[in-house]
Tab-separated table of C-alpha atoms and ligand atoms in Angstrom:
chain	number	residue	atom	x	y	z
G	21	MET	CA	36.036	298.218	112.189
G	22	THR	CA	33.994	295.056	113.953
G	23	THR	CA	30.539	294.002	112.316
G	24	SER	CA	28.967	292.197	115.046
G	25	TYR	CA	29.244	292.859	119.020
G	26	HIS	CA	29.217	290.038	121.335
G	27	ILE	CA	26.685	291.455	124.257
G	28	ALA	CA	26.228	289.324	127.520
G	29	VAL	CA	22.772	289.326	128.508
G	30	LEU	CA	22.050	288.900	132.365
G	31	PRO	CA	17.921	289.568	132.701
G	32	GLY	CA	18.237	287.666	136.453
G	33	ASP	CA	15.462	287.766	138.138
G	34	GLY	CA	11.876	289.503	138.869
G	35	ILE	CA	10.870	292.289	136.698
G	36	GLY	CA	14.867	292.292	135.370
G	37	VAL	CA	13.237	289.750	132.794
G	38	GLU	CA	10.923	291.501	131.771
G	39	VAL	CA	12.760	294.809	131.196
G	40	MET	CA	15.502	292.914	129.390
G	41	ARG	CA	12.650	291.408	127.198
G	42	ALA	CA	11.501	294.909	126.569
G	43	ALA	CA	15.037	296.422	125.556
G	44	GLU	CA	15.686	293.493	123.566
G	45	HIS	CA	12.862	294.720	121.606
G	46	VAL	CA	14.637	298.189	121.159
G	47	LEU	CA	18.027	296.861	120.581
G	48	ARG	CA	16.561	294.765	117.630
G	49	ALA	CA	14.777	298.025	116.151
G	50	VAL	CA	17.865	300.018	116.293
G	51	GLN	CA	20.218	298.000	114.695
G	52	ALA	CA	18.149	297.394	111.529
G	53	ARG	CA	18.660	301.767	111.651
G	54	VAL	CA	22.243	301.756	112.139
G	55	GLY	CA	23.201	299.199	110.253
G	56	LEU	CA	24.915	297.391	113.348
G	57	THR	CA	24.501	294.007	114.564
G	58	LEU	CA	24.405	292.912	118.732
G	59	ALA	CA	24.618	289.143	119.040
G	60	LEU	CA	22.574	288.846	122.471
G	61	ASP	CA	24.223	286.304	124.119
G	62	TYR	CA	21.547	285.180	127.303
G	63	GLN	CA	23.282	284.021	130.019
G	64	LEU	CA	21.866	282.063	133.877
G	65	ALA	CA	22.433	283.631	136.585
G	66	GLY	CA	20.719	285.177	139.495
G	67	ALA	CA	18.576	284.405	142.660
G	68	GLN	CA	16.127	281.946	141.372
G	69	HIS	CA	19.140	280.222	139.592
G	70	TYR	CA	20.867	279.982	143.348
G	71	LEU	CA	17.597	277.814	144.026
G	72	ASP	CA	17.777	275.609	141.170
G	73	SER	CA	21.330	274.970	140.736
G	74	GLY	CA	23.178	276.078	144.128
G	75	VAL	CA	25.252	278.479	142.395
G	76	ALA	CA	24.645	282.021	141.851
G	77	LEU	CA	26.557	283.150	139.056
G	78	PRO	CA	27.803	279.911	137.179
G	79	GLU	CA	31.360	279.870	136.143
G	80	PRO	CA	30.147	279.903	132.564
G	81	THR	CA	28.151	283.346	132.585
G	82	LEU	CA	31.482	284.763	133.994
G	83	LYS	CA	33.164	283.405	130.800
G	84	THR	CA	31.145	284.832	128.869
G	85	CYS	CA	30.793	288.077	130.372
G	86	ASP	CA	34.837	288.424	130.368
G	87	GLN	CA	34.448	287.540	126.956
G	88	ALA	CA	32.088	290.115	125.156
G	89	HIS	CA	32.375	293.085	124.392
G	90	ALA	CA	29.764	294.644	127.275
G	91	ILE	CA	27.533	293.018	129.628
G	92	LEU	CA	23.465	293.787	129.945
G	93	PHE	CA	22.200	293.022	133.168
G	94	GLY	CA	18.749	293.145	134.504
G	95	ALA	CA	18.143	292.659	138.497
G	96	MET	CA	18.718	290.463	140.666
G	97	GLY	CA	18.016	289.438	144.175
G	98	LEU	CA	14.633	287.732	145.706
G	99	PRO	CA	14.124	288.869	149.143
G	100	HIS	CA	13.099	285.399	150.709
G	101	VAL	CA	16.755	284.013	148.955
G	102	ARG	CA	19.643	284.728	151.464
G	103	GLY	CA	23.006	283.036	152.102
G	104	LYS	CA	24.257	281.881	155.732
G	105	ASP	CA	24.957	285.479	157.031
G	106	GLY	CA	21.129	286.598	156.393
G	107	THR	CA	21.977	288.850	153.848
G	108	GLU	CA	20.905	288.484	150.314
G	109	ILE	CA	22.416	286.595	147.003
G	110	ILE	CA	23.223	289.831	144.786
G	111	PRO	CA	25.598	288.412	142.344
G	112	GLN	CA	25.855	292.295	140.854
G	113	LEU	CA	27.892	293.231	143.519
G	114	ASP	CA	29.974	289.881	143.260
G	115	LEU	CA	29.978	291.153	139.104
G	116	ARG	CA	31.283	294.501	140.441
G	117	PHE	CA	34.272	293.197	142.577
G	118	HIS	CA	34.775	290.137	140.037
G	119	PHE	CA	35.451	292.240	136.760
G	120	ASP	CA	36.728	295.919	138.933
G	121	LEU	CA	33.469	297.596	137.321
G	122	TYR	CA	35.278	300.439	140.304
G	123	ALA	CA	32.903	303.139	138.386
G	124	GLY	CA	28.725	303.280	139.057
G	125	VAL	CA	27.508	305.788	136.759
G	126	ARG	CA	23.828	307.119	137.295
G	127	PRO	CA	22.539	309.732	134.852
G	128	ILE	CA	19.374	311.472	136.148
G	129	ARG	CA	17.895	314.268	134.413
G	130	THR	CA	13.758	315.462	133.582
G	131	PHE	CA	11.856	314.054	131.104
G	132	ARG	CA	9.953	316.309	129.260
G	133	GLY	CA	6.023	315.592	130.133
G	134	LEU	CA	6.114	313.521	132.804
G	135	PRO	CA	5.839	314.718	136.378
G	136	THR	CA	8.245	314.890	139.158
G	137	PRO	CA	7.609	315.395	143.040
G	138	LEU	CA	8.957	318.615	142.936
G	139	SER	CA	7.357	321.968	142.517
G	140	ASN	CA	9.383	324.123	141.805
G	141	PRO	CA	9.937	325.097	137.844
G	142	LYS	CA	13.710	324.773	137.931
G	143	ALA	CA	13.066	320.814	138.340
G	144	ALA	CA	12.714	320.851	134.798
G	145	GLU	CA	16.736	321.855	134.302
G	146	ILE	CA	17.780	318.544	136.628
G	147	ASP	CA	21.053	317.010	134.787
G	148	MET	CA	23.566	315.461	136.757
G	149	VAL	CA	25.381	312.449	137.273
G	150	LEU	CA	26.092	310.337	140.433
G	151	VAL	CA	29.153	308.330	140.565
G	152	ARG	CA	29.559	305.657	143.237
G	153	GLU	CA	33.036	304.086	143.864
G	154	SER	CA	31.859	300.350	143.873
G	155	THR	CA	35.102	298.012	144.938
G	156	GLU	CA	35.129	299.663	148.450
G	157	GLY	CA	34.013	302.231	150.683
G	158	LEU	CA	31.363	300.393	153.114
G	159	PHE	CA	30.527	297.469	151.139
G	160	TYR	CA	34.448	296.785	151.663
G	161	ALA	CA	32.580	294.683	154.614
G	162	ARG	CA	29.899	292.839	152.759
G	163	GLY	CA	31.113	289.163	153.704
G	164	ARG	CA	33.632	290.161	156.035
G	165	GLY	CA	31.199	291.070	159.353
G	166	ASP	CA	33.344	291.257	162.431
G	167	VAL	CA	30.684	289.235	165.041
G	168	ARG	CA	31.688	288.674	168.426
G	169	GLY	CA	30.523	287.316	171.415
G	170	ASP	CA	28.085	284.100	170.832
G	171	PRO	CA	27.062	283.776	168.011
G	172	SER	CA	23.681	282.785	168.232
G	173	ALA	CA	23.071	286.108	169.915
G	174	PRO	CA	26.203	288.407	169.336
G	175	SER	CA	27.067	290.867	171.640
G	176	GLU	CA	28.188	293.540	169.126
G	177	VAL	CA	28.844	293.376	165.211
G	178	TYR	CA	31.232	295.658	163.356
G	179	ASP	CA	31.338	296.549	159.678
G	180	THR	CA	34.678	298.209	158.048
G	181	MET	CA	34.855	301.392	155.755
G	182	GLN	CA	37.786	301.495	153.075
G	183	ILE	CA	38.926	303.927	151.414
G	184	THR	CA	42.256	303.764	149.835
G	185	ARG	CA	44.573	305.800	147.873
G	186	LYS	CA	44.701	303.988	144.983
G	187	GLY	CA	40.297	303.196	144.506
G	188	THR	CA	39.526	307.036	145.493
G	189	THR	CA	41.761	308.524	143.244
G	190	ARG	CA	40.745	306.288	139.787
G	191	ILE	CA	37.068	306.788	140.518
G	192	CYS	CA	37.897	311.175	141.338
G	193	GLU	CA	39.880	311.489	138.326
G	194	PHE	CA	36.958	309.448	136.548
G	195	ALA	CA	34.243	311.820	137.719
G	196	PHE	CA	36.460	314.819	136.517
G	197	LYS	CA	37.448	313.556	133.000
G	198	LEU	CA	33.309	312.533	132.568
G	199	ALA	CA	32.677	316.390	134.035
G	200	GLN	CA	35.355	317.335	131.105
G	201	ARG	CA	32.890	315.379	128.656
G	202	ARG	CA	29.716	316.753	129.592
G	203	ALA	CA	31.313	320.484	129.372
G	204	ALA	CA	32.616	320.158	126.297
G	205	ALA	CA	29.468	318.421	124.706
G	206	LYS	CA	26.689	321.080	126.481
G	207	GLY	CA	29.292	324.006	126.119
G	208	ARG	CA	29.633	325.076	129.528
G	209	PRO	CA	31.799	324.671	132.509
G	210	GLY	CA	32.458	321.356	134.569
G	211	ARG	CA	31.840	320.857	138.166
G	212	VAL	CA	32.684	317.938	140.599
G	213	THR	CA	31.178	317.703	143.872
G	214	SER	CA	32.541	315.368	145.987
G	215	VAL	CA	30.032	313.888	148.825
G	216	ASP	CA	31.693	312.546	152.344
G	217	LYS	CA	31.807	313.036	156.258
G	218	ALA	CA	34.979	314.112	156.606
G	219	ASN	CA	34.033	316.278	159.514
G	220	VAL	CA	33.575	313.180	161.918
G	221	PHE	CA	35.240	309.677	159.999
G	222	ALA	CA	38.957	309.342	159.743
G	223	SER	CA	38.242	307.620	156.384
G	224	MET	CA	36.904	310.509	155.100
G	225	ALA	CA	39.104	313.043	155.813
G	226	PHE	CA	41.530	311.090	154.063
G	227	TRP	CA	39.037	310.991	150.765
G	228	ARG	CA	38.502	314.600	151.125
G	229	THR	CA	42.320	315.608	151.129
G	230	LEU	CA	42.763	312.738	148.212
G	231	PHE	CA	39.693	314.128	145.975
G	232	GLU	CA	41.246	317.638	146.806
G	233	ASP	CA	44.569	316.688	145.330
G	234	ILE	CA	43.111	315.049	142.085
G	235	ALA	CA	40.774	318.667	141.970
G	236	SER	CA	44.033	320.655	141.182
G	237	ARG	CA	45.335	318.769	138.390
G	238	PHE	CA	41.881	319.385	137.003
G	239	PRO	CA	41.534	323.604	136.963
G	240	GLY	CA	39.319	323.962	133.997
G	241	VAL	CA	36.588	322.039	136.293
G	242	GLN	CA	34.809	323.382	139.411
G	243	ALA	CA	35.314	321.165	142.700
G	244	ASP	CA	33.565	321.369	145.900
G	245	SER	CA	32.688	319.072	149.055
G	246	VAL	CA	29.781	318.744	150.829
G	247	TYR	CA	28.971	316.431	153.620
G	248	ILE	CA	26.510	313.694	153.028
G	249	ASP	CA	23.895	314.679	155.397
G	250	ALA	CA	23.940	318.278	153.934
G	251	MET	CA	23.672	316.586	150.234
G	252	ALA	CA	20.737	314.489	151.040
G	253	LEU	CA	18.874	317.943	151.694
G	254	ASN	CA	20.529	319.964	148.638
G	255	LEU	CA	19.350	317.281	146.812
G	256	VAL	CA	16.079	317.783	147.148
G	257	MET	CA	16.038	321.837	147.761
G	258	LYS	CA	18.336	322.705	144.716
G	259	PRO	CA	19.126	319.301	142.511
G	260	TRP	CA	19.746	321.319	139.381
G	261	SER	CA	22.597	323.118	140.644
G	262	TYR	CA	24.752	319.749	140.539
G	263	ASP	CA	26.319	318.087	137.268
G	264	VAL	CA	28.802	315.744	138.193
G	265	MET	CA	28.635	314.187	142.227
G	266	VAL	CA	31.491	311.971	143.339
G	267	THR	CA	31.120	309.469	146.896
G	268	GLU	CA	31.938	306.550	148.511
G	269	ASN	CA	29.618	302.955	147.718
G	270	MET	CA	27.246	302.999	151.118
G	271	PHE	CA	26.320	306.867	150.341
G	272	GLY	CA	26.037	306.462	146.355
G	273	ASP	CA	24.104	303.280	147.088
G	274	ILE	CA	21.813	306.144	148.972
G	275	LEU	CA	21.841	309.060	146.633
G	276	SER	CA	21.372	306.559	143.734
G	277	ASP	CA	17.691	305.967	144.572
G	278	LEU	CA	16.837	309.661	146.372
G	279	ILE	CA	17.904	310.778	142.667
G	280	ALA	CA	16.035	308.452	140.790
G	281	ALA	CA	12.883	309.803	143.102
G	282	LEU	CA	13.522	313.286	141.607
G	283	VAL	CA	12.936	312.536	138.328
G	284	GLY	CA	9.771	310.334	139.028
G	285	GLY	CA	10.803	307.005	140.096
G	286	MET	CA	13.220	303.699	139.794
G	287	GLY	CA	11.973	302.868	136.521
G	288	MET	CA	13.368	305.965	135.112
G	289	ALA	CA	16.839	305.746	135.974
G	290	PRO	CA	20.117	303.975	134.151
G	291	SER	CA	23.638	303.332	135.409
G	292	GLY	CA	26.451	302.015	133.866
G	293	ASP	CA	28.884	299.756	136.222
G	294	ILE	CA	32.250	300.665	134.377
G	295	GLY	CA	35.968	299.048	134.547
G	296	ASP	CA	39.357	299.611	132.605
G	297	ARG	CA	38.424	296.605	130.655
G	298	HIS	CA	35.022	295.765	131.211
G	299	GLY	CA	30.906	297.453	130.976
G	300	LEU	CA	27.990	296.355	132.600
G	301	PHE	CA	24.861	298.218	132.021
G	302	GLN	CA	22.034	297.984	134.154
G	303	PRO	CA	18.574	300.014	135.418
G	304	ALA	CA	19.487	301.221	139.320
G	305	HIS	CA	16.721	299.707	140.432
G	306	GLY	CA	16.166	296.156	141.827
G	307	THR	CA	13.926	293.198	140.889
G	308	ALA	CA	10.723	294.716	142.636
G	309	PRO	CA	9.198	291.506	143.644
G	310	ASP	CA	6.152	293.549	144.635
G	311	ILE	CA	4.957	294.490	141.517
G	312	VAL	CA	6.201	291.417	139.670
G	313	GLY	CA	4.134	289.963	137.016
G	314	GLN	CA	2.087	292.464	136.626
G	315	GLY	CA	3.430	294.297	133.420
G	316	LYS	CA	3.762	296.821	135.392
G	317	ALA	CA	7.556	297.315	135.298
G	318	ASN	CA	8.577	300.932	133.946
G	319	PRO	CA	10.913	299.306	131.143
G	320	THR	CA	12.833	303.122	130.619
G	321	ALA	CA	15.487	302.485	132.735
G	322	MET	CA	16.708	299.341	131.361
G	323	ILE	CA	15.845	300.919	127.363
G	324	LEU	CA	18.196	303.989	128.692
G	325	SER	CA	20.971	301.573	130.176
G	326	ALA	CA	21.154	299.707	126.673
G	327	ALA	CA	21.709	303.268	125.536
G	328	MET	CA	24.302	303.933	128.091
G	329	MET	CA	25.570	300.553	126.826
G	330	LEU	CA	25.999	301.640	123.259
G	331	ASP	CA	27.607	305.249	123.759
G	332	TRP	CA	30.331	303.433	126.133
G	333	LEU	CA	31.233	300.592	123.164
G	334	ALA	CA	31.554	303.750	120.393
G	335	GLU	CA	34.205	305.535	122.379
G	336	ARG	CA	35.578	302.083	123.280
G	337	HIS	CA	35.620	300.813	119.427
G	338	ALA	CA	35.352	304.580	117.509
G	339	ASP	CA	32.158	303.270	115.582
G	340	ALA	CA	29.777	306.422	115.204
G	341	ARG	CA	27.247	303.362	114.797
G	342	LEU	CA	26.998	302.719	118.062
G	343	SER	CA	26.628	306.246	118.739
G	344	ASP	CA	23.794	307.016	116.877
G	345	ALA	CA	22.157	304.093	117.883
G	346	ALA	CA	22.371	305.299	121.502
G	347	THR	CA	21.387	308.947	120.477
G	348	LEU	CA	18.403	307.132	118.589
G	349	ILE	CA	17.138	305.292	121.391
G	350	ASP	CA	17.592	308.556	123.723
G	351	GLN	CA	15.617	310.603	121.288
G	352	ALA	CA	12.720	308.135	120.919
G	353	VAL	CA	12.187	307.612	124.951
G	354	GLN	CA	11.998	311.438	124.857
G	355	SER	CA	9.812	312.156	122.355
G	356	VAL	CA	7.601	309.597	123.519
G	357	PHE	CA	7.229	310.927	126.954
G	358	ALA	CA	7.273	314.350	125.864
G	359	GLN	CA	4.100	313.576	123.907
G	360	GLY	CA	2.764	313.334	127.083
G	361	GLN	CA	0.453	310.572	126.317
G	362	ILE	CA	2.495	307.957	127.795
G	363	ARG	CA	2.996	307.964	132.049
G	364	PRO	CA	4.585	304.910	133.990
G	365	PHE	CA	2.446	303.174	136.695
G	366	GLU	CA	5.446	304.048	139.039
G	367	MET	CA	4.379	307.315	138.528
G	368	GLY	CA	0.183	307.051	139.076
G	369	GLY	CA	0.135	306.509	134.928
G	370	SER	CA	-1.802	303.596	133.600
G	371	HIS	CA	0.999	302.468	130.727
G	372	GLY	CA	2.866	299.068	131.816
G	373	THR	CA	6.073	297.409	130.572
G	374	ALA	CA	4.507	296.981	126.741
G	375	SER	CA	3.143	300.277	126.133
G	376	ILE	CA	6.294	301.822	126.493
G	377	VAL	CA	8.220	299.386	124.654
G	378	ASP	CA	5.638	299.523	121.607
G	379	ALA	CA	5.660	303.750	121.840
G	380	VAL	CA	9.559	303.815	121.972
G	381	VAL	CA	9.708	301.372	118.882
G	382	ALA	CA	6.891	303.134	116.902
G	383	ALA	CA	9.137	306.342	117.945
G	384	LEU	CA	12.187	304.638	116.255
G	385	ASN	CA	10.743	303.149	112.932
G	386	SER	CA	8.867	306.371	112.498
G	387	PRO	CA	11.090	308.412	110.053
G	388	ALA	CA	12.987	311.393	112.012
C	6	ATP	P1	18.186	296.498	145.369
C	6	ATP	O1	17.937	296.397	147.073
C	6	ATP	O2	18.002	295.515	144.895
C	6	ATP	O3	18.212	298.176	144.734
C	6	ATP	P2	15.286	297.932	145.889
C	6	ATP	O4	14.799	296.820	147.593
C	6	ATP	O5	16.147	299.090	146.215
C	6	ATP	O6	16.077	297.142	145.067
C	6	ATP	P3	13.688	297.552	144.291
C	6	ATP	O7	13.798	296.186	143.575
C	6	ATP	O8	14.653	298.805	143.242
C	6	ATP	O9	13.756	297.926	145.220
C	6	ATP	O10	12.138	298.321	144.067
C	6	ATP	C1	12.236	299.706	144.922
C	6	ATP	C2	10.376	299.696	144.536
C	6	ATP	O11	10.778	300.769	143.634
C	6	ATP	C3	9.325	299.226	144.711
C	6	ATP	O12	7.905	299.659	145.131
C	6	ATP	C4	9.730	298.677	143.505
C	6	ATP	O13	7.874	298.230	142.740
C	6	ATP	C5	9.596	300.138	142.524
C	6	ATP	N1	10.161	299.883	141.427
C	6	ATP	C6	11.531	299.560	141.077
C	6	ATP	N2	11.594	299.580	140.011
C	6	ATP	C7	10.608	299.612	138.970
C	6	ATP	C8	10.373	299.989	137.747
C	6	ATP	N3	11.505	299.666	136.891
C	6	ATP	N4	8.741	300.162	137.335
C	6	ATP	C9	8.155	300.337	138.084
C	6	ATP	N5	8.260	300.539	139.383
C	6	ATP	C10	9.695	299.825	140.138
């Protein structure tokens, strides 16, 4: 068994740096509890690094990420740092394509002791995972925009959605296997809901055919398909009724923010970008330039992303210390909020990055 795990750490820009510092405190505390060594290897990348050096994602960083056991990522991108086509410098998208991180996994659940914007008491039961296809869909168009007419005053611009048999098959299989694992862990049947717009677009009708074909191979898991517009409504009206959802890249991008809002804000939403060989773990939020440097960032999403990383490593390396560490972090976060004394700024509270991380580390250090 490996004695030390090599983690490529990319804090990035804005609050990415602040929440990564918080996650490091938590990882150091948990290592001691379970007898693990995580070698945190800090790497340069991001929009600020692009301004400083002309490169957003340097080769040595890519090489380190490739060789590491896992990648821990803060947030990247700054509104004023843009490429020639007017789009932001967003190296996380390049990393997804470079390492073929096709499954964007975004778990969401309500936390006892924290408010949600929903008044229905069933909101306490929200516990779902959005699986976002991350290498094709409408994001295929990135860098390929077809600008027609005079480039300084175009008459038409086209972006193309790509749905392939290979890409859709592997993401749907990923979603069904995840639903099977969740069903086994929770002792109840699993369900996968596919989100599409098959009534309008040929690409989405193709997606639905492939989804239904894969569903037939997982008879133990319930399967259904919902149009994206209906899903936007359902996720506000009855989010507690969903288990695993799977969708194309752009729909997934939008729905991830919607579901984060259901449980209090972006600072509560962890995520993993997972491929067959690599796993990158990052909070679902961006660099939040509006609150940077104020100590107001909620580090929970970053801390829970680090716990997801440990869980993913545990499965790959059959190392129970890693899953124990993930569980300890999860329990510490839950207990901190359940006591009702800590409320992040984004939920109208007065607790910032430092007080939340201090409380989580204290919970980790206190005997069970
Ligand atoms: P991206 O496109 O890179 O995902 P974005 O433009 O969607 O980024 P975010 O940076 O995620 O935007 O910020 C959206 C809003 O959520 C902002 O008002 C920001 O302050 C808030 N926010 C994001 N993350 C956090 C956090 N960890 N704690 C508190 N507030 C946050």
